[in-house]
Coordinates of C-alpha atoms and ligand atoms in Angstrom, one line a residue:
X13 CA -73.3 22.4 107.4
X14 CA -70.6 24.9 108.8
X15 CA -68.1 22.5 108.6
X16 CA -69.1 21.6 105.1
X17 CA -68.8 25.5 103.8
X18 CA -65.4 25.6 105.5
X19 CA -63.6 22.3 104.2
X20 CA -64.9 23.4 100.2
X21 CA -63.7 27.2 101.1
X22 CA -60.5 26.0 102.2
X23 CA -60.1 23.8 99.3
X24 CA -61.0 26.5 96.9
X25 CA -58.5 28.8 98.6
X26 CA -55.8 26.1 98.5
X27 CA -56.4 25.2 94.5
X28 CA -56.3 28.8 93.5
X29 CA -53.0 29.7 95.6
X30 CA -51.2 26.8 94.5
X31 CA -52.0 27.7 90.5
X32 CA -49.7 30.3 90.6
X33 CA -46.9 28.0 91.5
X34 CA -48.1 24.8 89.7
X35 CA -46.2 24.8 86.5
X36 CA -47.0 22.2 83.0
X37 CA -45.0 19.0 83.2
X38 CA -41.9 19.0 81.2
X39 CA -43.4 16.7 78.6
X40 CA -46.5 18.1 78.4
X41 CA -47.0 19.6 74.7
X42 CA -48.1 22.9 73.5
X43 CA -50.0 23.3 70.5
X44 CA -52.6 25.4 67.7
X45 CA -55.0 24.1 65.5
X46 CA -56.6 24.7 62.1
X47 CA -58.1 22.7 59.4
X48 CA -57.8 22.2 55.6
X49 CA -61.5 23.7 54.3
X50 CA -61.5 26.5 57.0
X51 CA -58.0 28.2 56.0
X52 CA -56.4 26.6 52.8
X53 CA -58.6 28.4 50.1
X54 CA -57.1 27.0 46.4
X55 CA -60.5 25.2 46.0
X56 CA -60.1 24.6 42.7
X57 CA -56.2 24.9 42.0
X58 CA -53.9 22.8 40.1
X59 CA -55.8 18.9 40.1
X60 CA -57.9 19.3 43.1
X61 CA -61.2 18.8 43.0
X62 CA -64.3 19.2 44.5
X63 CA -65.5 18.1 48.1
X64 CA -68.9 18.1 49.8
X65 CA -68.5 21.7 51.3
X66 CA -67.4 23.1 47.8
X67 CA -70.7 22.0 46.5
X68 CA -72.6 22.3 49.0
X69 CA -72.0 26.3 49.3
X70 CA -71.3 27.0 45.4
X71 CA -74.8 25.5 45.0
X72 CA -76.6 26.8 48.5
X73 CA -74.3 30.0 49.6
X74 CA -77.3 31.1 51.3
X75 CA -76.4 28.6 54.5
X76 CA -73.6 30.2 55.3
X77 CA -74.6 33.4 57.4
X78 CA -72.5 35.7 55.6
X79 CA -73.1 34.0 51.7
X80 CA -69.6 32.6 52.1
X81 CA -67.5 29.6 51.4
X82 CA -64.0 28.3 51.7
X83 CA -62.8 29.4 48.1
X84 CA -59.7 31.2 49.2
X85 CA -60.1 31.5 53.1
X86 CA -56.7 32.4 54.7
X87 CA -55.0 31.2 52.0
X88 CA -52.8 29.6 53.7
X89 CA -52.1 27.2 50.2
X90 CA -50.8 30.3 49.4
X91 CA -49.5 32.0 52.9
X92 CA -48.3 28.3 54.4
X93 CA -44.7 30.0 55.4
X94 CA -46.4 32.8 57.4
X95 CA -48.3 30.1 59.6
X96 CA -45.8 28.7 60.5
X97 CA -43.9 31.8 61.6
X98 CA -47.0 32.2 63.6
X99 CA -46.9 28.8 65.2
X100 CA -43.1 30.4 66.0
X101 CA -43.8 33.4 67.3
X102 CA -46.1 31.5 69.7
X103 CA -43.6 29.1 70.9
X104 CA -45.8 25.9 70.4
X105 CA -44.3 22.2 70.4
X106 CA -46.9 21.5 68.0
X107 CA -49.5 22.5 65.1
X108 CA -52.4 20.8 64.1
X109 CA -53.2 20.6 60.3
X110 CA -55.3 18.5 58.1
X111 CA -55.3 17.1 54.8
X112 CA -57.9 18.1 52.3
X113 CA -58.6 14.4 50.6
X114 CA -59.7 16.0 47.4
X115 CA -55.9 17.6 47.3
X116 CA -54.3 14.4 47.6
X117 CA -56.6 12.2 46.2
X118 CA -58.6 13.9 43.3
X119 CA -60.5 11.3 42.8
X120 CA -61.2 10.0 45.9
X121 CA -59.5 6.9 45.2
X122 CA -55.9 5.9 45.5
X123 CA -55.1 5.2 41.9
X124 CA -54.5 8.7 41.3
X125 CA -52.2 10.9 43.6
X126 CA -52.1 14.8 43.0
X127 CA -48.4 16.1 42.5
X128 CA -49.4 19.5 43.5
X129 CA -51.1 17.9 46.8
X130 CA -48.2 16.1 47.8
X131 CA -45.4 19.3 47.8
X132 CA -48.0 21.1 49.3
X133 CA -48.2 19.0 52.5
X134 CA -44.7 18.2 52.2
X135 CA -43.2 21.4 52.1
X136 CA -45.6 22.2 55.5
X137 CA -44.6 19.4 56.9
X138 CA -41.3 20.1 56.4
X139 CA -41.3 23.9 57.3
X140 CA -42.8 23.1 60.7
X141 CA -39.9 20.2 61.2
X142 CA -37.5 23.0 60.4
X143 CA -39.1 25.2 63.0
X144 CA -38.8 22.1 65.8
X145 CA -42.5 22.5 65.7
X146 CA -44.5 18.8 65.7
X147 CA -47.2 18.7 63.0
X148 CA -50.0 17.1 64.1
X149 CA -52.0 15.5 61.0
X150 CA -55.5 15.3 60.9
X151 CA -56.5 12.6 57.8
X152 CA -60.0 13.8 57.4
X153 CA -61.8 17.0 59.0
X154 CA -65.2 16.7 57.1
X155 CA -64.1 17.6 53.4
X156 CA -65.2 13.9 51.6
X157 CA -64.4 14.2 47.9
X158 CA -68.0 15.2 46.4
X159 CA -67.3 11.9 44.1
X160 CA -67.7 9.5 47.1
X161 CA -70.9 11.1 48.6
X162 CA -72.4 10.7 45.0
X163 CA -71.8 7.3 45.7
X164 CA -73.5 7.9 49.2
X165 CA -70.3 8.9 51.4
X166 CA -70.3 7.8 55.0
X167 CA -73.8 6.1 54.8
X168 CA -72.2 3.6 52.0
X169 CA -70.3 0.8 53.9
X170 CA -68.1 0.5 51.2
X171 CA -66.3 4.6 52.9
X172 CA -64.8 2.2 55.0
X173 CA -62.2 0.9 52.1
X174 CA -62.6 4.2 50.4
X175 CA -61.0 6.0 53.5
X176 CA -58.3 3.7 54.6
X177 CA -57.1 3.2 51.1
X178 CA -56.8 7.3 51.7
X179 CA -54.9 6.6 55.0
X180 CA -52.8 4.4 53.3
X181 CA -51.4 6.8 50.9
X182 CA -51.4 9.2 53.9
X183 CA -49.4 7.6 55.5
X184 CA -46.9 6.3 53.1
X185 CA -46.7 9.7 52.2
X186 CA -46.0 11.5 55.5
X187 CA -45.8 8.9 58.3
X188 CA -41.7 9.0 58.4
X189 CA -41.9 12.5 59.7
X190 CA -45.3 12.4 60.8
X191 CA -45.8 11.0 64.6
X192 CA -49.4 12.0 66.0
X193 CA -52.1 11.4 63.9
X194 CA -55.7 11.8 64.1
X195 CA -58.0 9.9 61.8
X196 CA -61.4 11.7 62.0
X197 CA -62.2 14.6 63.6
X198 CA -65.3 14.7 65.8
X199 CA -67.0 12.0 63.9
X200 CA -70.7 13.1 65.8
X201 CA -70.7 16.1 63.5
X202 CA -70.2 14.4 60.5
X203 CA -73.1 11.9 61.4
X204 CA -75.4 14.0 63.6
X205 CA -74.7 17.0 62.1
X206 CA -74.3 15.8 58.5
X207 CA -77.5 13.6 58.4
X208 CA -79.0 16.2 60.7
X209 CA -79.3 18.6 58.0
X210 CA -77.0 21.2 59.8
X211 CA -73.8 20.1 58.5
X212 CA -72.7 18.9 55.2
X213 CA -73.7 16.4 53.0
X214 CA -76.9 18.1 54.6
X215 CA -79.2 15.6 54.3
X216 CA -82.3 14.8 56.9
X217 CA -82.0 11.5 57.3
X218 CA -80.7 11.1 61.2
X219 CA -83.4 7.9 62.0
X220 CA -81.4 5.7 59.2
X221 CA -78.4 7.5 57.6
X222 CA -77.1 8.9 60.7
X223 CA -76.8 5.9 62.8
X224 CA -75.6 4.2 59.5
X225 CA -72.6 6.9 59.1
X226 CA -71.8 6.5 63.0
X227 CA -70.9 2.5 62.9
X228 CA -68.7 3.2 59.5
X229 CA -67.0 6.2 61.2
X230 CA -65.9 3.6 64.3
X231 CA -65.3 0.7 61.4
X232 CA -63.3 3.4 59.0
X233 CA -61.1 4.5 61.7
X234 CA -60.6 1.4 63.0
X235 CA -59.7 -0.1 60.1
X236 CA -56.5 2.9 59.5
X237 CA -55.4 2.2 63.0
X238 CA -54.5 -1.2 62.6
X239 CA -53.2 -0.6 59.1
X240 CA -51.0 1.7 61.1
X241 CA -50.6 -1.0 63.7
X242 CA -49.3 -3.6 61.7
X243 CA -47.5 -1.3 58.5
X244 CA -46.1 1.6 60.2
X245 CA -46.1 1.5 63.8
X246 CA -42.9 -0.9 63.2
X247 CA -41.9 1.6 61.1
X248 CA -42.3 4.9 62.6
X249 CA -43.6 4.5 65.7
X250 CA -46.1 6.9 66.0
X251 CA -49.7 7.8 67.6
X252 CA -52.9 7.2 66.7
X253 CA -56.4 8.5 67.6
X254 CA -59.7 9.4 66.8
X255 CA -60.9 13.0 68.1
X256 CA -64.2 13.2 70.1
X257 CA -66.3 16.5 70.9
X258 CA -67.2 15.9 74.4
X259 CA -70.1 18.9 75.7
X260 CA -70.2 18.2 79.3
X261 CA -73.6 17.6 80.8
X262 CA -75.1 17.9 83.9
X263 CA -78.7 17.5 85.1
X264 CA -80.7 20.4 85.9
X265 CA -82.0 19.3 88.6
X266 CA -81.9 15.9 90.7
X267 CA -84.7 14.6 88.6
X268 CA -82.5 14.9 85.5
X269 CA -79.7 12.6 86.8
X270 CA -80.5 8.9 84.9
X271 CA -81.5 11.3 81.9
X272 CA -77.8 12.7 81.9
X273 CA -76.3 9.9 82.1
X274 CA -77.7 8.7 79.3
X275 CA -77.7 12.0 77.2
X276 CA -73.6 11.7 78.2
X277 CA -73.4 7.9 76.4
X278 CA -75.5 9.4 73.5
X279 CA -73.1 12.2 72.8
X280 CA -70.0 10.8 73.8
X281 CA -70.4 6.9 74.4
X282 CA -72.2 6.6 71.2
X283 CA -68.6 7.5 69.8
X284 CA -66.1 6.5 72.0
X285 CA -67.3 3.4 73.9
X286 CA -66.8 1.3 70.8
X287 CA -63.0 2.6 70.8
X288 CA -62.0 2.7 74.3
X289 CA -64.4 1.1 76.8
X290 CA -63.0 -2.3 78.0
X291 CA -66.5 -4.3 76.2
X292 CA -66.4 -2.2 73.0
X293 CA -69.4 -2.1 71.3
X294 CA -72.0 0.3 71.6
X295 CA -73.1 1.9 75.0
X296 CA -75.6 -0.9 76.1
X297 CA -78.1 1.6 77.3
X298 CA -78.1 3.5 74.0
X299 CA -78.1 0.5 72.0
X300 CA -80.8 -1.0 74.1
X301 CA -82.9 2.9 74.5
X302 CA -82.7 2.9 70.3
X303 CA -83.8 -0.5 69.7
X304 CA -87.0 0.1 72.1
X305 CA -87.5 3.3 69.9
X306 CA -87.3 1.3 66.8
X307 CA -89.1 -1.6 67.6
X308 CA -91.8 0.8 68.8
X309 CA -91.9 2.8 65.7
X310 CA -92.2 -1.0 63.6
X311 CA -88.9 -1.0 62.0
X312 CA -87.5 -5.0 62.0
X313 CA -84.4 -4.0 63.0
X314 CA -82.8 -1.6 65.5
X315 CA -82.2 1.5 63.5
X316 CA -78.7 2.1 65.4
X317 CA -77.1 -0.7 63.3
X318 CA -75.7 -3.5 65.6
X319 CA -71.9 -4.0 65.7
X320 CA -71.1 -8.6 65.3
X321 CA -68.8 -9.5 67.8
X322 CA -65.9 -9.6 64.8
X323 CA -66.4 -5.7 64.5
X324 CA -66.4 -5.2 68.5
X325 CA -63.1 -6.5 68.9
X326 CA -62.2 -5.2 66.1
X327 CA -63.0 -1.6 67.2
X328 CA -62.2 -2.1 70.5
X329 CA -58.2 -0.7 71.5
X330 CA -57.6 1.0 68.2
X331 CA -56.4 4.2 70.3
X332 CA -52.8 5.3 71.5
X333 CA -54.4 8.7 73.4
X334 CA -57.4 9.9 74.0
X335 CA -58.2 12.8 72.0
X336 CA -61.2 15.6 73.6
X337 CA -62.4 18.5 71.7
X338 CA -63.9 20.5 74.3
X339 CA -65.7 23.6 74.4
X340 CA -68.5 23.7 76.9
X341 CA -71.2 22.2 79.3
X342 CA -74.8 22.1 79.3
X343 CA -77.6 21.3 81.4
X344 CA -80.2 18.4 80.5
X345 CA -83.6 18.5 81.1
X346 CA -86.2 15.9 81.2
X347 CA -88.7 16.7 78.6
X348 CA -91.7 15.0 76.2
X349 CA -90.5 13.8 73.0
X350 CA -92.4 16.6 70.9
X351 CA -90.3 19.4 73.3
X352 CA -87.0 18.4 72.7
X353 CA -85.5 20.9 70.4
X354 CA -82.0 22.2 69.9
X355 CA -78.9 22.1 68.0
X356 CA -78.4 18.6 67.9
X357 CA -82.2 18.0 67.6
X358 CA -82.4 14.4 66.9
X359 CA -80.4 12.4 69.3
X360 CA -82.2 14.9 72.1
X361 CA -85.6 14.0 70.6
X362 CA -84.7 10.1 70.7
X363 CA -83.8 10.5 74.4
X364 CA -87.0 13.0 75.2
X365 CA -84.7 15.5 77.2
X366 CA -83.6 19.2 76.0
X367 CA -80.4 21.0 76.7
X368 CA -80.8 24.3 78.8
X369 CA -78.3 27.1 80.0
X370 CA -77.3 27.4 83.5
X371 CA -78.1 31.2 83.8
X372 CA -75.2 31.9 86.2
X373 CA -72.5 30.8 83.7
X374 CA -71.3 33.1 80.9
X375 CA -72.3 33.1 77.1
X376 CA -70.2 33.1 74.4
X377 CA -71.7 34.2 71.1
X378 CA -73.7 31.1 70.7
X379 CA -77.0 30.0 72.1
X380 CA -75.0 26.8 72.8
X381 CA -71.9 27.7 74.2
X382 CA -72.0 28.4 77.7
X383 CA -68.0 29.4 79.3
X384 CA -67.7 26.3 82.1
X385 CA -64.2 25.7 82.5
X386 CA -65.0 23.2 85.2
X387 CA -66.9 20.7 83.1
X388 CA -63.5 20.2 81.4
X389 CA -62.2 18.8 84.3
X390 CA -64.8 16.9 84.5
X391 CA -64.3 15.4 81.4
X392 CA -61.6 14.3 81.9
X393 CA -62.2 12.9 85.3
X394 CA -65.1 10.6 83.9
X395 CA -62.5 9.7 80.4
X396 CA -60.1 8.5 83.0
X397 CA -62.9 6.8 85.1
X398 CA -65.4 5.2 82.7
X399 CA -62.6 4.4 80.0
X400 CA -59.5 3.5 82.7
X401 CA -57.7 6.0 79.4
X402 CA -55.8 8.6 81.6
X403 CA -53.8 9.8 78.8
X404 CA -55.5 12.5 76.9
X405 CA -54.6 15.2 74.3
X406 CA -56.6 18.1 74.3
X407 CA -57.3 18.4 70.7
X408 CA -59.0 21.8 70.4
X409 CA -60.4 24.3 73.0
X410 CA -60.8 28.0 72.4
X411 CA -63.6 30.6 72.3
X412 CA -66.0 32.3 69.5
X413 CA -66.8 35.8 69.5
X414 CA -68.3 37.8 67.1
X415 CA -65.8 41.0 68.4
X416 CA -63.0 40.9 65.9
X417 CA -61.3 43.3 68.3
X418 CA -57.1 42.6 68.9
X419 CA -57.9 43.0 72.7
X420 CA -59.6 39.8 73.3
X421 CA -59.2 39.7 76.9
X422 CA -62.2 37.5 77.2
X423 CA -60.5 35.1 74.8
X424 CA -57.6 35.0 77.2
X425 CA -59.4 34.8 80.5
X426 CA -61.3 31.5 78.5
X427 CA -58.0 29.9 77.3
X428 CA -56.7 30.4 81.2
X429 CA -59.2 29.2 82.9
X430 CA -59.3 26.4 80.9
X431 CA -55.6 25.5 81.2
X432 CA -55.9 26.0 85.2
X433 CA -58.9 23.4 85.1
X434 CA -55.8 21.0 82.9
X435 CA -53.2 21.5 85.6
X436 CA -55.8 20.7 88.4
X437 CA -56.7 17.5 86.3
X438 CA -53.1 17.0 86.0
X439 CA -52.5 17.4 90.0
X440 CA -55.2 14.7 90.5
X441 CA -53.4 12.1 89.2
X442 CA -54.9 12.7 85.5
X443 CA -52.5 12.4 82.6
X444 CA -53.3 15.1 80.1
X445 CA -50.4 15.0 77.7
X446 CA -50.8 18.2 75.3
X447 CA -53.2 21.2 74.5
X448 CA -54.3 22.2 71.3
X449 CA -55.8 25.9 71.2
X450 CA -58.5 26.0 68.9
X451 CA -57.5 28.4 66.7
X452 CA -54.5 29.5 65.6
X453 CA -56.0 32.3 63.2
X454 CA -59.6 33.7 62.4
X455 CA -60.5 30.8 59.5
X456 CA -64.1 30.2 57.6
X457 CA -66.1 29.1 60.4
X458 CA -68.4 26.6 58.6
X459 CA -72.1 27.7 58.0
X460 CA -71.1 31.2 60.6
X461 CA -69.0 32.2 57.8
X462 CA -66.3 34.8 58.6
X463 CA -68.7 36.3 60.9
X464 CA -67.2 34.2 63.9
X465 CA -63.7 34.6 65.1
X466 CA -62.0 31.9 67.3
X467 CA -58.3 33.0 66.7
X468 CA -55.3 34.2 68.5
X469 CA -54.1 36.2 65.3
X470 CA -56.8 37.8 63.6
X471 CA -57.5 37.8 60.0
X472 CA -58.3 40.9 57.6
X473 CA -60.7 38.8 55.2
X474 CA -60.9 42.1 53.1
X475 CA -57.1 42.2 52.2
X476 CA -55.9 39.9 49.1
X477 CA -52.9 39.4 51.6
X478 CA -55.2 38.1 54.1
X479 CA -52.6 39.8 56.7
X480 CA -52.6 37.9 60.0
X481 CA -52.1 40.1 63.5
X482 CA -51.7 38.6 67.0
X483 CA -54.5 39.5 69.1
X484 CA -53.6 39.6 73.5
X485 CA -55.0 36.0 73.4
X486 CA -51.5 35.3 70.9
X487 CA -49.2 37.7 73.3
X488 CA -50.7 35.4 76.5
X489 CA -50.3 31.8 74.6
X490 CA -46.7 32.8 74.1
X491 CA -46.2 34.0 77.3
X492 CA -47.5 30.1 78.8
X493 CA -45.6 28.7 76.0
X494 CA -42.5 30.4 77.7
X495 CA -43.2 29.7 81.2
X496 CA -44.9 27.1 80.9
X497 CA -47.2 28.7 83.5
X498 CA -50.2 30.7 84.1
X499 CA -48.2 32.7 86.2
X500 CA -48.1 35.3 83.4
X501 CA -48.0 39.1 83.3
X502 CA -47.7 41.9 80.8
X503 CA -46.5 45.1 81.4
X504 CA -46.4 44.2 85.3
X505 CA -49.7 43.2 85.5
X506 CA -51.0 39.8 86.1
X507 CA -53.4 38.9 84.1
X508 CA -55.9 37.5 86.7
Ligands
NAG623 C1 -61.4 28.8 40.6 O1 -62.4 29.4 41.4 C2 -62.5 30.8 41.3 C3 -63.5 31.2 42.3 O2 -63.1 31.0 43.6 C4 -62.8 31.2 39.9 O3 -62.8 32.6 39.8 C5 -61.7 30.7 39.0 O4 -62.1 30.9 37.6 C6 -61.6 29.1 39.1 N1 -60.5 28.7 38.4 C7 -60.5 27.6 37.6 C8 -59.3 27.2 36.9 O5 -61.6 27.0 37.4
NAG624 C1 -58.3 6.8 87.1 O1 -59.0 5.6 86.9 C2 -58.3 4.5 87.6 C3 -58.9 3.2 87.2 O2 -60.3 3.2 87.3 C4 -58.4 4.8 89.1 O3 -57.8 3.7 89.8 C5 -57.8 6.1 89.4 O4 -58.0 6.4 90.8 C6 -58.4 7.2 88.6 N1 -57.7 8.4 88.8 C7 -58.2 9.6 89.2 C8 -57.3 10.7 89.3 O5 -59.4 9.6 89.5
NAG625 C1 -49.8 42.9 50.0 O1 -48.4 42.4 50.1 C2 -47.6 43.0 49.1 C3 -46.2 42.3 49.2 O2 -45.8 42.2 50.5 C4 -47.5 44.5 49.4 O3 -46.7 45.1 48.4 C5 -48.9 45.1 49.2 O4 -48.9 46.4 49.6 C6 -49.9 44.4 50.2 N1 -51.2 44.8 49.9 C7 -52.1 45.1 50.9 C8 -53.5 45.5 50.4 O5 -51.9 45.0 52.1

């Protein structure tokens, strides 16, 4: 036992002297993120028109928690040139955008392409080139044309064609100069969250229309990968990816092990294994937990729609990188089926487990978000492990307070512990490529409003110049951006 103590002391020791030294690799990329509804504004401007979260908040503003919506935002249609100067001042390689589909694509469908859209996302696109800063191009982060959910959005199979014909024109449009892509952001909140009634279209329908939406995500973005494949790759020779929100989990106690496991394949596996798992498909025990559940509840067919061997290999490979969201870890709990409550209710209620808190970690503002830089790590450990993908950009990461203050100390201690968790990874043998800090300015925070804050440069929301201000978090990003360290200080001090 005194042995025991002593090897994991030393090794603690060890890691947290070495730190200092241990600088990024040369390739490894720097980067911010925002996306189209949450900073844009312009709602309504020139031919654009109107997607799920413009109607859903002009027609419920009461879900957001401050009875706002994306209407103007940061205006960044407007203040474009002043982002990027940001994205300068901070000395990133990159800068995560996306494109708002109903400012391309008015209509949804490809007959039709805006004018206005395109030399908006052009001249972006362009500035950031300018700058030597990569833009890295979201195609859809959640904003579906209103048109196409009338027609029952990403429950319709027919989304599939709707969204690569919108992939098409994306990348016709941009691909020469456009070399990372992303095709759908965190697809589990569109479904989960979406037919979960806690997300847009906002609909409770998680049983059917949830499971529906999950196999068309996979299909969609499959299907504008190897368009890509085939009619640009030769082309331009870019990247392609899907991005995944990967919450950590761990059981609470021993008891909770299988339960994690399978709470792990339901979050993650149930969008990922289809992309990069060897078999493809869905996770088997998923597939096989869901069908019990739907065969018990008398429903013919399994409710989590099964995949024909055409559509596995089909799905299967269509990835370049591996792209993780992450923001926190959780403990899972064991629990009867009437108990299991929380954020992402259904899922958890299938499986009969609830997610918990470890006390001894920190809180961020959220009841869900508990500060465990370790379980990123241990991400990307189990990506590398259960997936054989090693290669892995770091999509988004950052922190929400509800403390607009510039001195958001706490902000930086997250962002460093969470890099020092990437450079440990990195040290084992793990290829993490790039890091995307999650965000580069305050933005509208879906349903928390304004009322949450997750950037390095604050936002005055009260000024028609929506003024943008670095906060520490900006002056330490910069600082690692230089460096390319986390052996940082300011005025003398280290920041440790
Ligand atoms: C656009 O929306 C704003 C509200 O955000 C409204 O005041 C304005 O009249 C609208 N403009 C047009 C052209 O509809
Ligand atoms: C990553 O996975 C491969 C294949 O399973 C394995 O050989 C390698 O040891 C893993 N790397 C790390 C750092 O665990
Ligand atoms: C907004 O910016 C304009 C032009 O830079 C400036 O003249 C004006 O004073 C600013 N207004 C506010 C409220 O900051």
């Amino acid at each position: 036992m005194g042995f025991v103590v002593a090897v994991v002391f030393c090794i603690v020791v060890s890691e947290s002297w070495s730190l200092q030294s241990l600088t990024f690799p040369k390739e490894f990329k720097f980067g911010v993120a925002t996306a189209a509804y949450q900073v844009e504004g312009a709602w309504n401007i020139s031919d654009k028109s109107e997607s799920t979260w413009d109607r859903l908040l002009h027609t419920h503003p009461s879900l957001s928690d401050d009875g706002s919506n994306g209407d103007v935002a940061c205006d960044s249609y407007h203040l474009w040139r002043r982002d990027i100067e940001m994205a300068v001042e901070l000395g990133v390689d990159m800068y995560r955008i996306s494109i708002a589909w109903t400012r391309l694509l008015p209509n949804g469908f490809a007959n039709y392409i805006s004018e206005d859209g395109k030399r908006f996302y052009n001249n972006l696109i362009d500035g950031l080139l300018e700058k030597g800063i990569e833009p890295l191009v979201t195609i859809y982060h959640w904003d579906l044309p209103q048109s196409l959910q009338d027609l029952g959005g990403w429950a319709n199979p027919l989304v599939i064609d709707w969204y690569s014909d919108y992939a098409r024109v994306v990348f016709t449009l941009f691909g020469d100069r456009v070399k990372t892509w992303i095709t759908i952001n965190e697809a589990l909140v569109i479904c989960d969250g979406g037919y979960g009634k806690t997300w847009v279209p906002y609909i409770d329908d998680m049983a059917i229309g949830g499971y529906l939406c999950n196999k068309h995500v996979l299909l969609a973005h499959a299907k504008a990968y190897r368009m890509y494949d085939e009619e640009f790759r030769p082309l331009y020779h870019g990247k392609v990816s899907i991005s995944n929100v990967f919450f950590w989990y761990e059981p609470e106690t021993p008891e909770d092990e299988e339960a994690t496991k399978l709470t792990i394949q339901m979050w993650e596996g149930r969008y990922a294994h289809a992309v990069y798992s060897k078999a493809g498909g869905w996770p088997p025990e998923i597939e096989k937990f869901l069908a019990a559940n739907s065969k018990r509840e008398g429903y013919p067919t399994p409710r989590l729609p099964p995949f024909t061997q055409e559509e596995i290999d089909y799905v299967r490979g269509t990835y370049d990188f591996y792209s993780l969201n992450y923001y926190t870890t959780r403990l899972v709990r064991r629990v009867k089926p009437e108990e299991a409550g929380s954020w992402i209710f259904y899922g958890n209620k299938e499986l009969g487990i609830a997610i918990v808190n470890d006390p001894s970690w920190p809180m961020a503002s959220f009841d869900w978000f508990a500060i465990h830089p370790e379980g990123l790590r241990k991400v990307l450990h189990w990506i590398n492990n259960t997936y054989g993908v090693s290669n892995v950009l770091i999509t988004e990461n950052g922190l929400p307070t509800y403390d607009a203050s510039l001195y958001d100390f706490n902000r930086v201690s997250y962002i460093k512990s969470h890099l020092e968790q990437i450079l440990l990874a990195i040290k084992d043998g793990i290829n993490v490529i790039g890091y995307t800090a999650w965000a580069l300015m305050d933005n509208f925070e879906w349903l928390s409003g304004y009322t949450v804050k997750f950037g390095l440069y604050s936002v005055d929301f009260t000024s028609p110049n929506r003024t943008r201000t670095p906060r520490e978090s900006a002056r330490f990003y910069s600082s690692v951006t230089r460096t390319r360290s986390l052996n940082t200080t300011r005025h003398g001090l280290n920041y440790y």
